[in-house]
XYZ file of C-alpha atoms in Angstrom:
542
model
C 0.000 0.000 0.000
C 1.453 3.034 -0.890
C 1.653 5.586 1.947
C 0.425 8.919 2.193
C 1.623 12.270 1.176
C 4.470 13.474 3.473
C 3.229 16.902 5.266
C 6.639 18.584 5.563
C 6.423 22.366 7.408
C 7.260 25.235 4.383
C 10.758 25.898 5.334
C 11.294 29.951 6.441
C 12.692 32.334 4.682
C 15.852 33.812 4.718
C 14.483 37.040 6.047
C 12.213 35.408 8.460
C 15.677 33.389 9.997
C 17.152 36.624 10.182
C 14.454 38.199 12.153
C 13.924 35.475 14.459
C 17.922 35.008 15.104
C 17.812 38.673 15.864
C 14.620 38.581 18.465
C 16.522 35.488 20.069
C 19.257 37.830 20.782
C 17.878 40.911 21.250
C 17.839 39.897 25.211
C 21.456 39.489 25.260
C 22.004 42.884 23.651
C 20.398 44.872 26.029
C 22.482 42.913 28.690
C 25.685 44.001 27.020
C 24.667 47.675 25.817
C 25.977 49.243 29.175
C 29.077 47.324 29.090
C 29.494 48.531 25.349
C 28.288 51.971 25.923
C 31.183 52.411 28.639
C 34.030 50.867 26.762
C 33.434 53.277 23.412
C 33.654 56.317 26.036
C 36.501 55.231 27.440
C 38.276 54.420 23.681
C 36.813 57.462 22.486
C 37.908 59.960 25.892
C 41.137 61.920 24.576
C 38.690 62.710 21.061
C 35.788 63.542 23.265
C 37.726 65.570 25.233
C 35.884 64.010 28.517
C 38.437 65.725 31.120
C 37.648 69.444 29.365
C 34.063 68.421 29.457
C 34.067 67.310 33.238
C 35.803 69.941 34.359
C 33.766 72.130 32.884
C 30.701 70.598 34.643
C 32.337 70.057 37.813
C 32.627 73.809 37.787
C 29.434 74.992 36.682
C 27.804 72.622 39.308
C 29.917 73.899 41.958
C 29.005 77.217 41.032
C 25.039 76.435 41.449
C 23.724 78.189 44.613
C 21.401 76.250 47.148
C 18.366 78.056 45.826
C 18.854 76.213 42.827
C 18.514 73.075 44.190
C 15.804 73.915 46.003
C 13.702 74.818 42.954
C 14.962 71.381 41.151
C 14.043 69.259 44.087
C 11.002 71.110 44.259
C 9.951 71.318 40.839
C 10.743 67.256 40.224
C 8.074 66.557 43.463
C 5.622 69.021 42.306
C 5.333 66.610 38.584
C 5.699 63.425 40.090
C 2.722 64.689 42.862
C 0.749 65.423 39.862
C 1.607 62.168 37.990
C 1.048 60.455 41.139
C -2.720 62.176 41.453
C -3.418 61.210 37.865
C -2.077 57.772 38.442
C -4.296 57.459 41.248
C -7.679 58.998 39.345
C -7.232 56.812 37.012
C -6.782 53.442 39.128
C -9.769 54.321 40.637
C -11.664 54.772 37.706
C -10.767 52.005 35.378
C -8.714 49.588 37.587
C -5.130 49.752 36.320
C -2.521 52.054 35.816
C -1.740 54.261 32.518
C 1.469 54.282 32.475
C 1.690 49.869 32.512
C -1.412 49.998 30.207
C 0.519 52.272 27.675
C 3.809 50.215 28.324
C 2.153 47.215 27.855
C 0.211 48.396 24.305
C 2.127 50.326 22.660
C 6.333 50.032 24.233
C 6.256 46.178 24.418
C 5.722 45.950 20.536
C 8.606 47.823 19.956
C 11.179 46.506 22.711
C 11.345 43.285 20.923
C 7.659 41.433 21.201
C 7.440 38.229 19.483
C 5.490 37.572 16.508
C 2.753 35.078 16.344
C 4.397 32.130 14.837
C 7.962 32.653 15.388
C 8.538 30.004 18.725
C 7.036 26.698 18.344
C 5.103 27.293 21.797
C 3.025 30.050 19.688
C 0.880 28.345 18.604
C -0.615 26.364 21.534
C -0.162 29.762 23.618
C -2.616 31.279 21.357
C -4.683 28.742 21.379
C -4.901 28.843 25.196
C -5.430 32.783 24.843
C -8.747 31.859 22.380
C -10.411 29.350 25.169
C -9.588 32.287 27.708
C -11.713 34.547 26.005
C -14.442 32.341 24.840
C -14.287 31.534 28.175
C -14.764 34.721 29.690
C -16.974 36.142 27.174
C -19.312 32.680 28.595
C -19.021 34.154 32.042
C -19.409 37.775 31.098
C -22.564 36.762 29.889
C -25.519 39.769 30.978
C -28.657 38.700 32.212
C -31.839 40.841 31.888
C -32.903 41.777 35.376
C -35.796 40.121 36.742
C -36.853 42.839 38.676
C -35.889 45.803 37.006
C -38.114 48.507 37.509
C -40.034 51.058 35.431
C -38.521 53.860 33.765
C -41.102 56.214 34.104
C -42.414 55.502 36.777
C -39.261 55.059 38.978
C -35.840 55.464 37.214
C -37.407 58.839 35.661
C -37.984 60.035 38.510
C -35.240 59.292 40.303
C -33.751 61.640 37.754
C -35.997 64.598 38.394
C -35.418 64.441 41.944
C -31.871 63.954 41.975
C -30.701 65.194 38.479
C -28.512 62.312 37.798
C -29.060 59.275 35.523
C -29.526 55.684 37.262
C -28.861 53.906 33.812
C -26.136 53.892 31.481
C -26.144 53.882 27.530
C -24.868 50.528 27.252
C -27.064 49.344 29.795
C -30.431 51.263 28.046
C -28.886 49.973 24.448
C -29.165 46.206 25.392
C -33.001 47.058 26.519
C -33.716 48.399 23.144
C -32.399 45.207 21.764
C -34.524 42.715 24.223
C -37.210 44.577 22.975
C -36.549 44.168 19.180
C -36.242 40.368 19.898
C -39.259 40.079 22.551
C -41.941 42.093 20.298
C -40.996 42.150 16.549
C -41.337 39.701 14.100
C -40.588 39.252 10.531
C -44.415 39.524 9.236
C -44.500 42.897 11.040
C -44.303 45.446 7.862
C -47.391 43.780 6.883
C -49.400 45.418 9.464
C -48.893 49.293 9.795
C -49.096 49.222 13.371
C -46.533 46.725 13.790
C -44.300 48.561 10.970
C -44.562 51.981 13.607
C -43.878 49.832 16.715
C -40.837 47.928 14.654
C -39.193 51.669 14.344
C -40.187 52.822 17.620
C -38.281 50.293 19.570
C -35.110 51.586 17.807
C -35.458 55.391 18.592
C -32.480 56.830 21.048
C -34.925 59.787 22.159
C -37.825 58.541 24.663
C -39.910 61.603 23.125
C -39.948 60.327 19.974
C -40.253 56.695 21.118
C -43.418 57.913 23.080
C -44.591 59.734 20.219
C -44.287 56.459 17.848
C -46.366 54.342 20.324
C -49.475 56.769 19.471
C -49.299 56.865 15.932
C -49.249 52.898 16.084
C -52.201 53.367 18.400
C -54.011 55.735 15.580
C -52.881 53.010 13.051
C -54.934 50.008 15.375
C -56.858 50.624 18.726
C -55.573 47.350 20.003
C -51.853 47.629 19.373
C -50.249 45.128 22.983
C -46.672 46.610 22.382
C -47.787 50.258 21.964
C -49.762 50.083 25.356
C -46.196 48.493 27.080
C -44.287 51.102 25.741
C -46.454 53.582 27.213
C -46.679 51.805 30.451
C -42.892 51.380 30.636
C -41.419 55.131 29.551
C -44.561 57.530 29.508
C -46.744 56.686 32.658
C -45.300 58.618 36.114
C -46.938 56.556 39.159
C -46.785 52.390 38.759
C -51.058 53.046 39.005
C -50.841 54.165 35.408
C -48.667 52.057 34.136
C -50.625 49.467 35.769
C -53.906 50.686 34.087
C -51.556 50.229 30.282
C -50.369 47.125 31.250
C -54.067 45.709 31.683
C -54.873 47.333 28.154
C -52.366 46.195 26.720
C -53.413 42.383 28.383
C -56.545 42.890 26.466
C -54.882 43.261 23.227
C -52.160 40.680 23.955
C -54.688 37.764 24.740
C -56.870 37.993 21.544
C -53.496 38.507 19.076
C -52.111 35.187 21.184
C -55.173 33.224 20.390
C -55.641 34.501 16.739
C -51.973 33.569 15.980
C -52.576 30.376 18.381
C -54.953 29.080 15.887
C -52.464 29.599 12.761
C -49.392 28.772 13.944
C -49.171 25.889 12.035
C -50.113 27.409 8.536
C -46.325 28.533 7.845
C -43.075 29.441 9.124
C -43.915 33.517 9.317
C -47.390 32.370 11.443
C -45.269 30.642 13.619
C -42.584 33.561 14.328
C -45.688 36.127 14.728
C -47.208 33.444 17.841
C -43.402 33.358 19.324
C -43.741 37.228 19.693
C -47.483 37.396 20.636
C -46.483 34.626 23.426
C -43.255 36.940 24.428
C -45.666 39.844 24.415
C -48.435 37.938 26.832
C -45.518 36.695 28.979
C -43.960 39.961 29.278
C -47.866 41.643 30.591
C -48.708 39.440 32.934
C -45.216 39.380 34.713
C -45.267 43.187 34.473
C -48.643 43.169 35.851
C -47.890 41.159 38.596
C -44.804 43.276 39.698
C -47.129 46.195 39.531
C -49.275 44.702 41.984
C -46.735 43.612 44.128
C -45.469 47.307 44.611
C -48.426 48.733 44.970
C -49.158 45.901 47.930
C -51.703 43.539 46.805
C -48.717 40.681 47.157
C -51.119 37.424 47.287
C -52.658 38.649 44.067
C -49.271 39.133 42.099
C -48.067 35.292 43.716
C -51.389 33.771 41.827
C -50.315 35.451 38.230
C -46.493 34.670 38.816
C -47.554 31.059 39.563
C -50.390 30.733 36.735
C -47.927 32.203 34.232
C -44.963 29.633 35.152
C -47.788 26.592 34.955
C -49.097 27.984 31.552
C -45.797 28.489 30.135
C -43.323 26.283 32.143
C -40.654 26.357 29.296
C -40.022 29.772 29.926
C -37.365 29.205 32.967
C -35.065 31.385 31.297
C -36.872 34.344 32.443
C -36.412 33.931 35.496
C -39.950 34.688 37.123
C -39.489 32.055 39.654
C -37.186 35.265 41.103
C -40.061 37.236 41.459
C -42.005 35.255 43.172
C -39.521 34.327 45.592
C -39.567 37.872 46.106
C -43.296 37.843 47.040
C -43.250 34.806 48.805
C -40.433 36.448 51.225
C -42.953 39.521 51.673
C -45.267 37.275 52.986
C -43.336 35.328 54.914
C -44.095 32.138 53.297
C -41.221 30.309 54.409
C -42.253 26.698 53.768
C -43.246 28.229 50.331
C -40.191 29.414 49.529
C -38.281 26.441 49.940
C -40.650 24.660 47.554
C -39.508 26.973 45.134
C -35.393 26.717 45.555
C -36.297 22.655 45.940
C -37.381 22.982 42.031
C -34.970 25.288 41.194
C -31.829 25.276 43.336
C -30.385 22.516 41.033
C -27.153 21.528 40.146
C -28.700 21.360 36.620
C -29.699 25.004 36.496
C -27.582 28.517 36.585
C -27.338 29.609 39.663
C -28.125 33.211 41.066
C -27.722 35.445 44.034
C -31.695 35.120 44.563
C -31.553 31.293 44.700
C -27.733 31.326 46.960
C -28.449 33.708 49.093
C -32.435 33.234 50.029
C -31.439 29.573 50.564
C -28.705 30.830 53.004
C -31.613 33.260 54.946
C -33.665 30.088 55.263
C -31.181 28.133 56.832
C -29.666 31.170 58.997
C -33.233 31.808 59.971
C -32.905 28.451 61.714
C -30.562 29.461 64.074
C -30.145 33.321 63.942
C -32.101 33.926 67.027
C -30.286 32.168 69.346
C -26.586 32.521 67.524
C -24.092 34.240 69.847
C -20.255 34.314 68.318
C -18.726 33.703 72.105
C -21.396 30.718 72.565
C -20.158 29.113 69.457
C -16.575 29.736 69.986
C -16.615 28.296 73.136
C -19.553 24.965 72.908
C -18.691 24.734 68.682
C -20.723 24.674 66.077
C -24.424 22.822 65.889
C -25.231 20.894 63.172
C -28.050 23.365 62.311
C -25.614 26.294 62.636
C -22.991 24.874 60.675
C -25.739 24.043 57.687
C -26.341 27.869 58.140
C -22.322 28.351 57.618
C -21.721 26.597 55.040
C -25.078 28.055 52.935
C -23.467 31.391 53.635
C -20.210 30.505 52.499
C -21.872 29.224 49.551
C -23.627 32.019 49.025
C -20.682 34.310 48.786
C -18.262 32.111 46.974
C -21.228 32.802 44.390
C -21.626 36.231 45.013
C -18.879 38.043 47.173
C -20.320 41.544 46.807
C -23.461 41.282 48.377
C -22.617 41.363 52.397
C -21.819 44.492 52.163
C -24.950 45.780 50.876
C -26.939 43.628 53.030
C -24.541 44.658 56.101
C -24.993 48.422 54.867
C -21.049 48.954 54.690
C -21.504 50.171 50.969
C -24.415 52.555 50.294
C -27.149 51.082 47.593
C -27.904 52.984 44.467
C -30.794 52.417 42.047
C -30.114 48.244 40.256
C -29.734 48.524 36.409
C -31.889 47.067 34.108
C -29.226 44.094 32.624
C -26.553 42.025 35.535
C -23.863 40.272 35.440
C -24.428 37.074 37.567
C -21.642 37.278 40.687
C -21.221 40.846 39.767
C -21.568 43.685 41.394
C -24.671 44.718 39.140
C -26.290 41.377 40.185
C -25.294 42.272 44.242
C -26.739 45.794 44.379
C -30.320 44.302 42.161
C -30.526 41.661 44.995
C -29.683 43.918 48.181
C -32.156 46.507 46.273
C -35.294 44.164 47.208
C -34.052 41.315 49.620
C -32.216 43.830 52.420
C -35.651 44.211 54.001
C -35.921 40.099 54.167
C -32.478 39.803 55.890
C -33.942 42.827 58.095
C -36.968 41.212 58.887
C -35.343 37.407 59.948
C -34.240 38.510 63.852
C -30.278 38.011 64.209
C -29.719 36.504 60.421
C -27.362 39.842 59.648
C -25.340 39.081 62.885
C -24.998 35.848 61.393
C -24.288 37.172 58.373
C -21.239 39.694 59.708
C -19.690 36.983 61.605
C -19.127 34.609 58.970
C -19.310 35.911 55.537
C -15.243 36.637 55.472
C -14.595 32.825 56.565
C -15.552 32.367 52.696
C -12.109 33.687 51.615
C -9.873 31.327 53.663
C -11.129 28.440 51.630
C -10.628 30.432 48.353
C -7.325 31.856 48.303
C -6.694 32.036 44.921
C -10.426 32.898 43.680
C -9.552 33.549 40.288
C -7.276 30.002 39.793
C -10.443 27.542 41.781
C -13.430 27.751 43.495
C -14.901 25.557 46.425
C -18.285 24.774 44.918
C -18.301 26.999 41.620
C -15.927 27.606 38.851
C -13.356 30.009 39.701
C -14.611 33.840 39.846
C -14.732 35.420 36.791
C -12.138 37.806 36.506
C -13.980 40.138 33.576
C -17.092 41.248 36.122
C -15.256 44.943 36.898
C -14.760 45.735 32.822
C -18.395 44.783 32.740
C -19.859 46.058 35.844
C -18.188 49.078 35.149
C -20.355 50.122 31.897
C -23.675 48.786 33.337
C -23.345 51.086 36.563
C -23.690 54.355 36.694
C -20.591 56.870 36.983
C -21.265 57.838 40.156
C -21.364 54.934 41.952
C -18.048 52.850 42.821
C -17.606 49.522 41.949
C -17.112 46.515 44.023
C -13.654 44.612 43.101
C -13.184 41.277 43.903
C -10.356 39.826 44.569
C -9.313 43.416 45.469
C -6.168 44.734 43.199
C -2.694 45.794 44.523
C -1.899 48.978 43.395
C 0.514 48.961 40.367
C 3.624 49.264 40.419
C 4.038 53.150 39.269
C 1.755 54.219 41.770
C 4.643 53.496 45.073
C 7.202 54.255 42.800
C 5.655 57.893 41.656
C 4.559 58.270 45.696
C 8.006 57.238 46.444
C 9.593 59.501 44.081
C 7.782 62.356 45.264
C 8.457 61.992 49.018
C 12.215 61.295 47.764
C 12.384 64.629 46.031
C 10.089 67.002 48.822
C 12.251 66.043 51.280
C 15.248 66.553 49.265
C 14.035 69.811 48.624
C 13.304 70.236 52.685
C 16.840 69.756 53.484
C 18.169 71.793 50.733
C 15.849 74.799 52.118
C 17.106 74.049 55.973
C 20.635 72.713 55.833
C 22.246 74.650 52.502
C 26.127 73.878 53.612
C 25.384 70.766 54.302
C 23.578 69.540 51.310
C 26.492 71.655 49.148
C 29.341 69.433 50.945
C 27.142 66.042 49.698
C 26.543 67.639 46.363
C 30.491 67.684 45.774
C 31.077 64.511 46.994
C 28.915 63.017 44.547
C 30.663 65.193 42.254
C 34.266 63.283 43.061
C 33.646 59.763 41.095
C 32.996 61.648 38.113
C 36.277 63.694 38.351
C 38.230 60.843 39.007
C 36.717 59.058 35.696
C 37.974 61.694 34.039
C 41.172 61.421 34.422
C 41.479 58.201 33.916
């Protein structure tokens, strides 16, 4: 049998061997440059004229009065004070330093960076590097909220009271696009209503969004996804949006049935009943979070648990969060754990609802009767170390949400898209669920004494978790355009500072103080001057 073609690796070229022979000694060059550097001066020092030329500097220097040095000293800790500020500004803001990030981008390249290709490691390095960031783009993966409030009716005015936005572009910019895929379809250009509502939902300006929504009304009386859009952007008290909602519930249940009915008939039939079902879906939920804020909680638990038995393929939405919500508000304990029983599975993605409520049920076990110097000195129950270990759980999961629950960080106003064991996900959970912890007598003294145990079994979070992957290490980049400006985001594991930051603060104190002795002790600091001055005379006359 005759064997198979040889695959034999296209031999490099002459320029490419000369390249990579030079990058594999580029190292040694640098090694040997200062060596180099000082044997041409000293081979070149009679043409030079080096002993003229220090001399000549030895003099000026010694003519230089202390108030000269004073200014130098000065002036070199007044710039590295201000680099040092900057440096700082801009750690806090975007979590690294400047100076490494421009090193790193655009100095490494041309220092000597390898090519891709030129070591025979390349290869599976970048290979590695693609998994990494599939990898994290699967964990940076944002979730809609599941109890994201109105933006009339609440995030609008939060604005007009405070004059600052709760929501960010990029945040707002992934609603528009839920709502493209929730309540469009292709067949809608064949129905002028649809066509107006299709546009509206890509407006930037909430006027002419608004405005859009009643011409599709003018176009059909019974237009479902004008009457949300009115409910969610135009209506001021959760009453009137309430009021829309049910309109729009109206509307929504005959276009489900009529498209119900012809599903079948072809492939556009079927894509107009997948967005007349998202549209239904989306009402009732809405109405039901309308009822539970203004109160009527038993009511809103009968739609959330009608619409998961009507349309129980719809987990992904995540309504089974809501009603734990409601549940908690009526202190329906046995309830609740019904719920995390059917959905606190190892099958299903996890959340800081589902972690952290099943961590207040079994705290609320115990929390009564906990006392830190009891337990210290008797140990652990078995009940109290269940309670433990579900908080340990809960903030392996989620490490930023003690201390919104514990009230060490102040909460702000939860966006409408998280990042599961984020800080967006954190402050949308402490937002509704600080009033349960509140409620459960001792759980939040049970809480402060044991949530930092968590990080002695994870001390390299980022490398392996305990009983979840290891913690994302993308949540800041992303946190960080789905929060607001104003508000500061959690870090976990928190950063060192970088490198330039000690060595600018270092610098600076270096330099004031030189400049402090300069001012006080003139002789003295003239008598060190010149003896730093003596090595370099006595190079010159070599």
């Amino acid at each position: 049998m005759a064997d198979g073609p040889e695959l034999v690796a296209p031999s490099p070229s002459p320029g490419g061997r000369l390249k990579g022979l030079l990058c594999s000694c580029w190292g040694y060059a640098w090694a040997l440059l200062p060596l180099a550097s000082l044997a041409f001066l000293y081979h070149l020092r009679a043409p030079l004229r080096l002993y003229e030329t220090a001399v000549t500097v030895t003099g000026f220097i010694n003519t230089l009065t202390p108030k000269f040095y004073v200014a130098l000293t000065g002036t070199s800790s007044l710039i590295s004070g201000l680099i040092l500020v900057f440096e700082w500004c801009y750690f806090k803001k975007y979590g690294t330093s400047f100076i490494e990030q421009v090193s790193v981008n655009h100095l490494r390249p041309l220092v000597g960076a390898n090519e891709p290709g030129m070591s025979s490691g390349s290869f599976f390095s970048s290979t590695e590097d693609n998994d990494t960031s599939r990898q994290s783009l699967s964990e940076c993966k944002v979730w809609r909220n599941p109890l994201n409030l109105f933006r009339g009716a609440e995030y609008n005015r939060y604005t007009w009271v405070t004059g600052r936005d709760p929501l960010t572009y990029y945040d707002m910019n992934l609603s528009a696009q839920d709502h493209q895929t929730f309540f469009t379809c292709d067949t809608d250009m064949l129905r002028p209503s649809d066509a107006v509502m299709q546009k509206a939902w890509r407006e930037r300006s909430p006027q002419e969004r608004v405005k859009a929504a009643y011409q599709a009304l003018e176009e059909y009386n019974d237009c479902a996804t004008a009457y949300i859009l009115l409910a969610e952007e135009e209506a001021t008290t959760i009453s009137e949006a309430e009021r829309l909602f049910q309109q729009a519930l109206r509307a929504g249940e005959s276009a489900y049935k009529r498209s119900q009915q012809q599903q079948h008939m072809s492939i556009q039939h079927e894509a107009q009943h997948r967005r007349d079902t998202n549209v239904l879906v989306y009402t009732k939920r809405r109405l039901a979070m309308c009822a539970r804020k203004l109160g009527r909680i038993r009511e809103a638990v009968k739609i959330m648990r009608d619409l998961m038995k009507e349309f129980p393929l719809l987990s992904m939405v995540n309504i089974h969060e809501n009603l734990l919500e409601a549940l908690l508000e009526l202190q329906a304990y046995a309830d609740v754990q019904a719920v995390l029983a059917k959905y606190d599975d190892i099958s299903l993605p996890k959340s800081a609802t589902i972690c952290y409520t099943a961590a207040l049920l079994k705290a609320r076990a115990v929390s009564e009767k906990f006392s830190p110097e009891t337990a210290f000195r008797r140990g652990l129950t078995t009940a109290e170390m269940n309670a433990v270990e579900a908080i340990h759980r809960a903030v392996e999961f989620n490490p930023h949400v003690p201390k919104y629950l514990l009230e060490m960080k102040s909460l702000i106003m939860p966006p409408e898209h998280i990042l599961k064991r984020g800080d967006s996900e954190a402050l949308a959970y402490a937002f509704f669920h600080l009033q349960h912890w509140k409620r459960v007598e001792g759980a939040l003294n049970l809480l402060h004494c044991t949530w930092e145990g968590t990080f002695r079994i994870l001390p390299y979070p980022l490398e392996r978790g305990h009983l979840f992957y290891p913690y994302p290490g993308c949540t800041e980049s992303a946190d960080r355009v789905l929060l607001p400006a104003f508000h500061e985001v959690s870090v976990y594991p928190k950063k060192d500072l970088p490198f330039f930051i000690h060595f600018t603060a270092g610098l600076c104190s270096f330099t004031a103080m030189l400049a402090l002795l300069t001012h006080q002790f003139p002789e003295l600091m003239g008598v060190f001057v010149k003896a730093l001055n003596l090595p370099l005379q006595n190079f010159s006359f070599l």
